[in-house]
PDB file of C-alpha atoms in Angstrom:
ATOM      1  CA  MET A 414     -43.349  55.452   3.701  1.00 44.00           C
ATOM      2  CA  HIS A 415     -43.823  53.660   0.390  1.00 44.00           C
ATOM      3  CA  LYS A 416     -44.560  50.437   2.665  1.00 48.00           C
ATOM      4  CA  LEU A 417     -46.725  52.620   5.204  1.00 41.00           C
ATOM      5  CA  LEU A 418     -48.726  54.208   1.709  1.00 42.00           C
ATOM      6  CA  THR A 419     -49.103  50.611  -0.316  1.00 43.00           C
ATOM      7  CA  SER A 420     -50.742  48.723   3.209  1.00 44.00           C
ATOM      8  CA  ALA A 421     -53.230  52.212   2.849  1.00 42.00           C
ATOM      9  CA  VAL A 422     -54.404  51.637  -0.479  1.00 40.00           C
ATOM     10  CA  LEU A 423     -54.247  47.201  -0.086  1.00 42.00           C
ATOM     11  CA  VAL A 424     -56.264  47.795   3.478  1.00 40.00           C
ATOM     12  CA  GLY A 425     -58.823  50.889   1.695  1.00 45.00           C
ATOM     13  CA  SER A 426     -58.792  48.576  -1.773  1.00 45.00           C
ATOM     14  CA  PHE A 427     -60.492  45.442   1.147  1.00 45.00           C
ATOM     15  CA  PHE A 428     -62.612  47.399   2.900  1.00 44.00           C
ATOM     16  CA  SER A 429     -64.442  48.857  -0.731  1.00 44.00           C
ATOM     17  CA  ALA A 430     -64.978  45.910  -2.280  1.00 44.00           C
ATOM     18  CA  ALA A 431     -65.998  43.930   0.698  1.00 44.00           C
ATOM     19  CA  VAL A 432     -68.694  47.453   1.069  1.00 44.00           C
ATOM     20  CA  ALA A 433     -69.135  47.144  -2.303  1.00 45.00           C
ATOM     21  CA  ALA A 434     -70.402  43.424  -2.291  1.00 44.00           C
ATOM     22  CA  GLN A 435     -73.045  44.508   0.563  1.00 47.00           C
ATOM     23  CA  THR A 436     -74.695  45.876  -1.924  1.00 47.00           C
ATOM     24  CA  TYR A 437     -75.253  42.646  -3.755  1.00 50.00           C
ATOM     25  CA  ASP A 438     -75.754  40.132  -0.579  1.00 60.00           C
ATOM     26  CA  LYS A 439     -79.096  40.900   0.449  1.00 64.00           C
ATOM     27  CA  GLY A 440     -80.485  37.776   2.068  1.00 88.00           C
ATOM     28  CA  PHE A 441     -82.561  35.520   0.282  1.00 95.00           C
ATOM     29  CA  TYR A 442     -81.910  33.876  -2.947  1.00 96.00           C
ATOM     30  CA  LEU A 443     -82.381  31.163  -5.563  1.00 97.00           C
ATOM     31  CA  GLY A 444     -81.136  29.602  -8.175  1.00 97.00           C
ATOM     32  CA  GLY A 445     -80.699  27.200 -10.912  1.00 97.00           C
ATOM     33  CA  HIS A 446     -77.551  24.997 -11.880  1.00 97.00           C
ATOM     34  CA  TYR A 447     -76.482  22.909 -14.414  1.00 97.00           C
ATOM     35  CA  GLY A 448     -73.092  20.355 -14.536  1.00 95.00           C
ATOM     36  CA  GLN A 449     -71.533  16.933 -14.598  1.00 94.00           C
ATOM     37  CA  HIS A 450     -70.850  14.745 -11.886  1.00 93.00           C
ATOM     38  CA  LYS A 451     -68.050  12.164 -12.521  1.00 91.00           C
ATOM     39  CA  VAL A 452     -67.357   8.902 -10.603  1.00 87.00           C
ATOM     40  CA  GLU A 453     -63.227   8.150 -10.864  1.00 85.00           C
ATOM     41  CA  LEU A 454     -63.052   4.667 -10.693  1.00 75.00           C
ATOM     42  CA  GLU A 455     -59.612   2.501 -10.131  1.00 76.00           C
ATOM     43  CA  SER A 456     -58.836  -0.916  -9.342  1.00 68.00           C
ATOM     44  CA  ASP A 457     -56.536  -3.939 -10.025  1.00 63.00           C
ATOM     45  CA  PHE A 458     -58.374  -5.101 -13.476  1.00 65.00           C
ATOM     46  CA  ALA A 459     -59.437  -1.558 -14.756  1.00 64.00           C
ATOM     47  CA  ASN A 460     -60.029   2.289 -14.594  1.00 73.00           C
ATOM     48  CA  THR A 461     -63.469   3.478 -15.713  1.00 77.00           C
ATOM     49  CA  ASP A 462     -65.202   7.252 -15.398  1.00 82.00           C
ATOM     50  CA  LEU A 463     -68.998   7.850 -14.962  1.00 84.00           C
ATOM     51  CA  ASP A 464     -69.881  11.259 -16.489  1.00 89.00           C
ATOM     52  CA  PHE A 465     -73.308  12.236 -15.621  1.00 90.00           C
ATOM     53  CA  GLY A 466     -75.378  15.789 -15.987  1.00 93.00           C
ATOM     54  CA  VAL A 467     -77.155  16.996 -13.763  1.00 96.00           C
ATOM     55  CA  ALA A 468     -79.418  19.926 -13.409  1.00 97.00           C
ATOM     56  CA  GLY A 469     -80.612  21.319 -10.130  1.00 97.00           C
ATOM     57  CA  VAL A 470     -82.028  24.508  -8.155  1.00 98.00           C
ATOM     58  CA  ASN A 471     -80.714  25.601  -4.782  1.00 97.00           C
ATOM     59  CA  ALA A 472     -82.027  28.507  -2.246  1.00 97.00           C
ATOM     60  CA  GLY A 473     -80.273  30.301   0.130  1.00 96.00           C
ATOM     61  CA  LEU A 474     -79.336  32.615   2.578  1.00 96.00           C
ATOM     62  CA  GLN A 475     -77.005  35.057   2.862  1.00 93.00           C
ATOM     63  CA  LEU A 476     -76.069  35.763   6.332  1.00 93.00           C
ATOM     64  CA  THR A 477     -73.231  38.306   6.091  1.00 89.00           C
ATOM     65  CA  SER A 478     -71.457  39.658   2.933  1.00 84.00           C
ATOM     66  CA  PHE A 479     -68.579  36.870   3.837  1.00 91.00           C
ATOM     67  CA  LEU A 480     -71.183  33.895   4.830  1.00 94.00           C
ATOM     68  CA  ALA A 481     -74.228  32.138   3.863  1.00 95.00           C
ATOM     69  CA  VAL A 482     -75.982  29.133   4.224  1.00 97.00           C
ATOM     70  CA  GLU A 483     -77.614  26.639   0.830  1.00 97.00           C
ATOM     71  CA  ALA A 484     -79.723  23.875   0.186  1.00 98.00           C
ATOM     72  CA  ARG A 485     -79.588  22.351  -2.917  1.00 97.00           C
ATOM     73  CA  TYR A 486     -81.615  19.800  -5.117  1.00 97.00           C
ATOM     74  CA  ALA A 487     -80.820  18.124  -8.582  1.00 96.00           C
ATOM     75  CA  VAL A 488     -80.999  15.308 -11.007  1.00 95.00           C
ATOM     76  CA  GLY A 489     -79.617  12.689 -12.765  1.00 92.00           C
ATOM     77  CA  VAL A 490     -80.631  14.146 -16.423  1.00 91.00           C
ATOM     78  CA  GLU A 491     -78.097  12.058 -18.985  1.00 86.00           C
ATOM     79  CA  ASP A 492     -76.854   8.570 -17.934  1.00 82.00           C
ATOM     80  CA  GLU A 493     -73.605   6.492 -18.498  1.00 77.00           C
ATOM     81  CA  GLU A 494     -74.815   3.661 -20.536  1.00 77.00           C
ATOM     82  CA  ILE A 495     -72.331   0.903 -21.624  1.00 72.00           C
ATOM     83  CA  PHE A 496     -72.823  -1.696 -24.493  1.00 68.00           C
ATOM     84  CA  ASP A 497     -70.986  -4.553 -25.686  1.00 70.00           C
ATOM     85  CA  ASP A 498     -71.902  -7.542 -27.960  1.00 68.00           C
ATOM     86  CA  THR A 499     -75.076  -8.638 -26.078  1.00 70.00           C
ATOM     87  CA  ASP A 500     -74.698  -7.257 -22.447  1.00 73.00           C
ATOM     88  CA  SER A 501     -75.220  -3.852 -21.684  1.00 77.00           C
ATOM     89  CA  ALA A 502     -75.189  -1.490 -18.360  1.00 78.00           C
ATOM     90  CA  ARG A 503     -77.482   1.343 -17.191  1.00 82.00           C
ATOM     91  CA  TYR A 504     -75.678   4.005 -14.451  1.00 85.00           C
ATOM     92  CA  ASP A 505     -78.116   7.103 -13.745  1.00 89.00           C
ATOM     93  CA  ILE A 506     -78.116   9.460 -10.672  1.00 90.00           C
ATOM     94  CA  ASP A 507     -81.435   9.748  -9.255  1.00 91.00           C
ATOM     95  CA  ARG A 508     -80.380  12.826  -6.548  1.00 94.00           C
ATOM     96  CA  HIS A 509     -78.293  14.235  -5.604  1.00 95.00           C
ATOM     97  CA  MET A 510     -78.873  16.898  -2.342  1.00 96.00           C
ATOM     98  CA  ALA A 511     -76.718  18.913   0.054  1.00 97.00           C
ATOM     99  CA  LEU A 512     -76.502  21.353   2.844  1.00 98.00           C
ATOM    100  CA  MET A 513     -73.469  23.624   2.757  1.00 97.00           C
ATOM    101  CA  ALA A 514     -72.327  26.644   4.459  1.00 97.00           C
ATOM    102  CA  LYS A 515     -71.060  28.932   2.062  1.00 97.00           C
ATOM    103  CA  GLY A 516     -67.762  31.007   2.786  1.00 96.00           C
ATOM    104  CA  SER A 517     -66.924  34.856   0.458  1.00 94.00           C
ATOM    105  CA  LEU A 518     -64.557  37.080  -0.119  1.00 94.00           C
ATOM    106  CA  PRO A 519     -65.024  40.039  -2.516  1.00 91.00           C
ATOM    107  CA  LEU A 520     -62.411  40.788  -5.231  1.00 92.00           C
ATOM    108  CA  GLY A 521     -63.956  43.932  -6.141  1.00 88.00           C
ATOM    109  CA  ASP A 522     -67.810  45.020  -6.521  1.00 86.00           C
ATOM    110  CA  ARG A 523     -68.588  42.373  -9.566  1.00 92.00           C
ATOM    111  CA  PHE A 524     -66.252  39.467  -8.476  1.00 94.00           C
ATOM    112  CA  ALA A 525     -65.754  37.212  -5.562  1.00 94.00           C
ATOM    113  CA  VAL A 526     -64.496  34.275  -4.461  1.00 96.00           C
ATOM    114  CA  PHE A 527     -65.787  31.134  -2.487  1.00 97.00           C
ATOM    115  CA  ALA A 528     -65.601  28.230  -0.651  1.00 98.00           C
ATOM    116  CA  THR A 529     -68.754  25.564   0.517  1.00 97.00           C
ATOM    117  CA  ALA A 530     -68.565  22.511   3.053  1.00 97.00           C
ATOM    118  CA  GLY A 531     -71.186  20.436   3.953  1.00 97.00           C
ATOM    119  CA  TYR A 532     -73.296  17.238   3.958  1.00 97.00           C
ATOM    120  CA  GLY A 533     -73.942  15.773   0.616  1.00 96.00           C
ATOM    121  CA  GLU A 534     -76.344  12.461  -0.230  1.00 95.00           C
ATOM    122  CA  THR A 535     -76.316  11.353  -4.012  1.00 93.00           C
ATOM    123  CA  LYS A 536     -78.745   8.386  -5.100  1.00 93.00           C
ATOM    124  CA  TYR A 537     -76.819   6.129  -7.486  1.00 89.00           C
ATOM    125  CA  SER A 538     -79.069   3.159 -10.195  1.00 88.00           C
ATOM    126  CA  PHE A 539     -77.626   0.632 -11.823  1.00 84.00           C
ATOM    127  CA  ALA A 540     -80.077  -1.873 -13.676  1.00 85.00           C
ATOM    128  CA  TYR A 541     -78.240  -3.854 -16.252  1.00 78.00           C
ATOM    129  CA  ASP A 542     -79.259  -6.969 -19.017  1.00 78.00           C
ATOM    130  CA  ILE A 543     -76.873  -9.849 -19.835  1.00 75.00           C
ATOM    131  CA  PRO A 544     -77.270 -12.820 -20.937  1.00 76.00           C
ATOM    132  CA  GLY A 545     -79.234 -15.128 -18.189  1.00 76.00           C
ATOM    133  CA  LEU A 546     -79.427 -11.847 -16.090  1.00 79.00           C
ATOM    134  CA  THR A 547     -81.113  -8.882 -15.795  1.00 82.00           C
ATOM    135  CA  GLY A 548     -82.125  -6.818 -12.984  1.00 81.00           C
ATOM    136  CA  SER A 549     -81.145  -3.686 -10.706  1.00 82.00           C
ATOM    137  CA  GLU A 550     -79.457  -1.972  -8.080  1.00 84.00           C
ATOM    138  CA  SER A 551     -79.774   1.540  -6.110  1.00 86.00           C
ATOM    139  CA  THR A 552     -77.148   2.622  -3.261  1.00 86.00           C
ATOM    140  CA  THR A 553     -77.046   5.971  -1.597  1.00 90.00           C
ATOM    141  CA  GLU A 554     -73.864   7.574  -0.853  1.00 90.00           C
ATOM    142  CA  SER A 555     -73.336  10.367   1.917  1.00 93.00           C
ATOM    143  CA  GLY A 556     -70.970  12.675   3.782  1.00 94.00           C
ATOM    144  CA  PHE A 557     -68.290  15.343   4.348  1.00 96.00           C
ATOM    145  CA  ILE A 558     -68.779  17.294   1.140  1.00 97.00           C
ATOM    146  CA  TYR A 559     -66.500  20.524   0.277  1.00 97.00           C
ATOM    147  CA  GLY A 560     -65.909  22.850  -2.557  1.00 97.00           C
ATOM    148  CA  ALA A 561     -64.744  25.955  -4.341  1.00 97.00           C
ATOM    149  CA  GLY A 562     -66.125  28.425  -7.180  1.00 97.00           C
ATOM    150  CA  ALA A 563     -66.955  31.954  -8.022  1.00 97.00           C
ATOM    151  CA  THR A 564     -69.271  34.039  -8.650  1.00 95.00           C
ATOM    152  CA  PHE A 565     -70.118  37.477 -11.305  1.00 96.00           C
ATOM    153  CA  HIS A 566     -72.515  39.681 -10.442  1.00 93.00           C
ATOM    154  CA  LEU A 567     -74.217  40.714 -13.293  1.00 95.00           C
ATOM    155  CA  THR A 568     -76.559  42.886 -12.329  1.00 93.00           C
ATOM    156  CA  ASN A 569     -77.365  43.662  -8.773  1.00 88.00           C
ATOM    157  CA  ARG A 570     -79.537  40.849  -8.805  1.00 92.00           C
ATOM    158  CA  LEU A 571     -78.519  38.736 -10.970  1.00 95.00           C
ATOM    159  CA  SER A 572     -75.112  36.550 -10.771  1.00 95.00           C
ATOM    160  CA  LEU A 573     -73.013  33.722 -12.856  1.00 97.00           C
ATOM    161  CA  VAL A 574     -71.395  31.040 -10.412  1.00 97.00           C
ATOM    162  CA  ALA A 575     -69.083  28.439 -11.042  1.00 98.00           C
ATOM    163  CA  GLU A 576     -68.220  25.581  -9.028  1.00 97.00           C
ATOM    164  CA  TYR A 577     -65.986  22.088  -8.201  1.00 97.00           C
ATOM    165  CA  THR A 578     -67.443  20.155  -5.696  1.00 97.00           C
ATOM    166  CA  MET A 579     -65.632  16.776  -4.379  1.00 96.00           C
ATOM    167  CA  LEU A 580     -68.482  14.094  -3.188  1.00 94.00           C
ATOM    168  CA  PRO A 581     -68.529  11.357  -0.763  1.00 88.00           C
ATOM    169  CA  ASP A 582     -66.622   8.067  -2.660  1.00 83.00           C
ATOM    170  CA  LEU A 583     -68.531   5.558  -3.477  1.00 76.00           C
ATOM    171  CA  GLU A 584     -68.720   2.814  -0.807  1.00 68.00           C
ATOM    172  CA  ASP A 585     -67.380  -0.856  -1.937  1.00 57.00           C
ATOM    173  CA  GLU A 586     -68.277  -3.423  -0.531  1.00 51.00           C
ATOM    174  CA  ASP A 587     -65.246  -5.696  -1.819  1.00 51.00           C
ATOM    175  CA  GLU A 588     -62.790  -4.537   0.662  1.00 55.00           C
ATOM    176  CA  GLY A 589     -60.590  -2.652  -0.911  1.00 52.00           C
ATOM    177  CA  LEU A 590     -60.681  -3.559  -4.365  1.00 54.00           C
ATOM    178  CA  ILE A 591     -62.252  -0.628  -5.856  1.00 63.00           C
ATOM    179  CA  GLU A 592     -61.150   3.069  -4.993  1.00 71.00           C
ATOM    180  CA  SER A 593     -63.872   6.450  -5.958  1.00 76.00           C
ATOM    181  CA  ASP A 594     -63.759   9.785  -6.702  1.00 86.00           C
ATOM    182  CA  VAL A 595     -66.279  11.716  -7.182  1.00 91.00           C
ATOM    183  CA  SER A 596     -67.009  15.405  -7.712  1.00 93.00           C
ATOM    184  CA  MET A 597     -68.923  17.740  -9.948  1.00 95.00           C
ATOM    185  CA  MET A 598     -68.731  20.668 -11.770  1.00 96.00           C
ATOM    186  CA  THR A 599     -71.380  23.153 -11.894  1.00 97.00           C
ATOM    187  CA  VAL A 600     -72.538  26.349 -13.463  1.00 98.00           C
ATOM    188  CA  GLY A 601     -75.759  28.121 -12.995  1.00 97.00           C
ATOM    189  CA  LEU A 602     -77.987  31.687 -11.704  1.00 97.00           C
ATOM    190  CA  ASN A 603     -78.680  33.619  -8.907  1.00 96.00           C
ATOM    191  CA  TYR A 604     -81.087  35.862  -8.182  1.00 95.00           C
ATOM    192  CA  GLN A 605     -81.162  37.473  -4.738  1.00 93.00           C
ATOM    193  CA  PHE A 606     -84.050  39.045  -3.258  1.00 91.00           C
TER     194      PHE A 606
END
């Protein structure tokens, strides 16, 4: 009897959370976010971390209480600069775009956790100035991205969102001499129409 009562309470809690969450998930939503885009580079010679600030917008369509599709666009707002006596280098993020599926699990009437997966593309720029050599280059990295996060509904329409996303690694043109891990942590607000 105790197990049956416990099971009934758990099932009832799950369905009541799902029903409560439906009041917040009403189709189209828009949002904005700010975050840190991190590139960790490892080689036999040195390890370097590059941190960029990014700001962007997102638009999504909540298909059900548990599934949405979302498009994102962001630009770099904080560069990474390296100075060493007479040498200097500047790394920028020109833009980041993504198209993702987003699966959510409500955990009450105001809180939900979610996972994302989709396609992402980031364009990086690199400018350098060393004695006798000045120039710039750019590269675009694209591929599968995935992440996880949490949503807190401040009101029926406004939500606070935090997310951690793994992005495509930098392509190694040096035949395996450099390895990279690329990630982004964002915090933002979504407004549901």
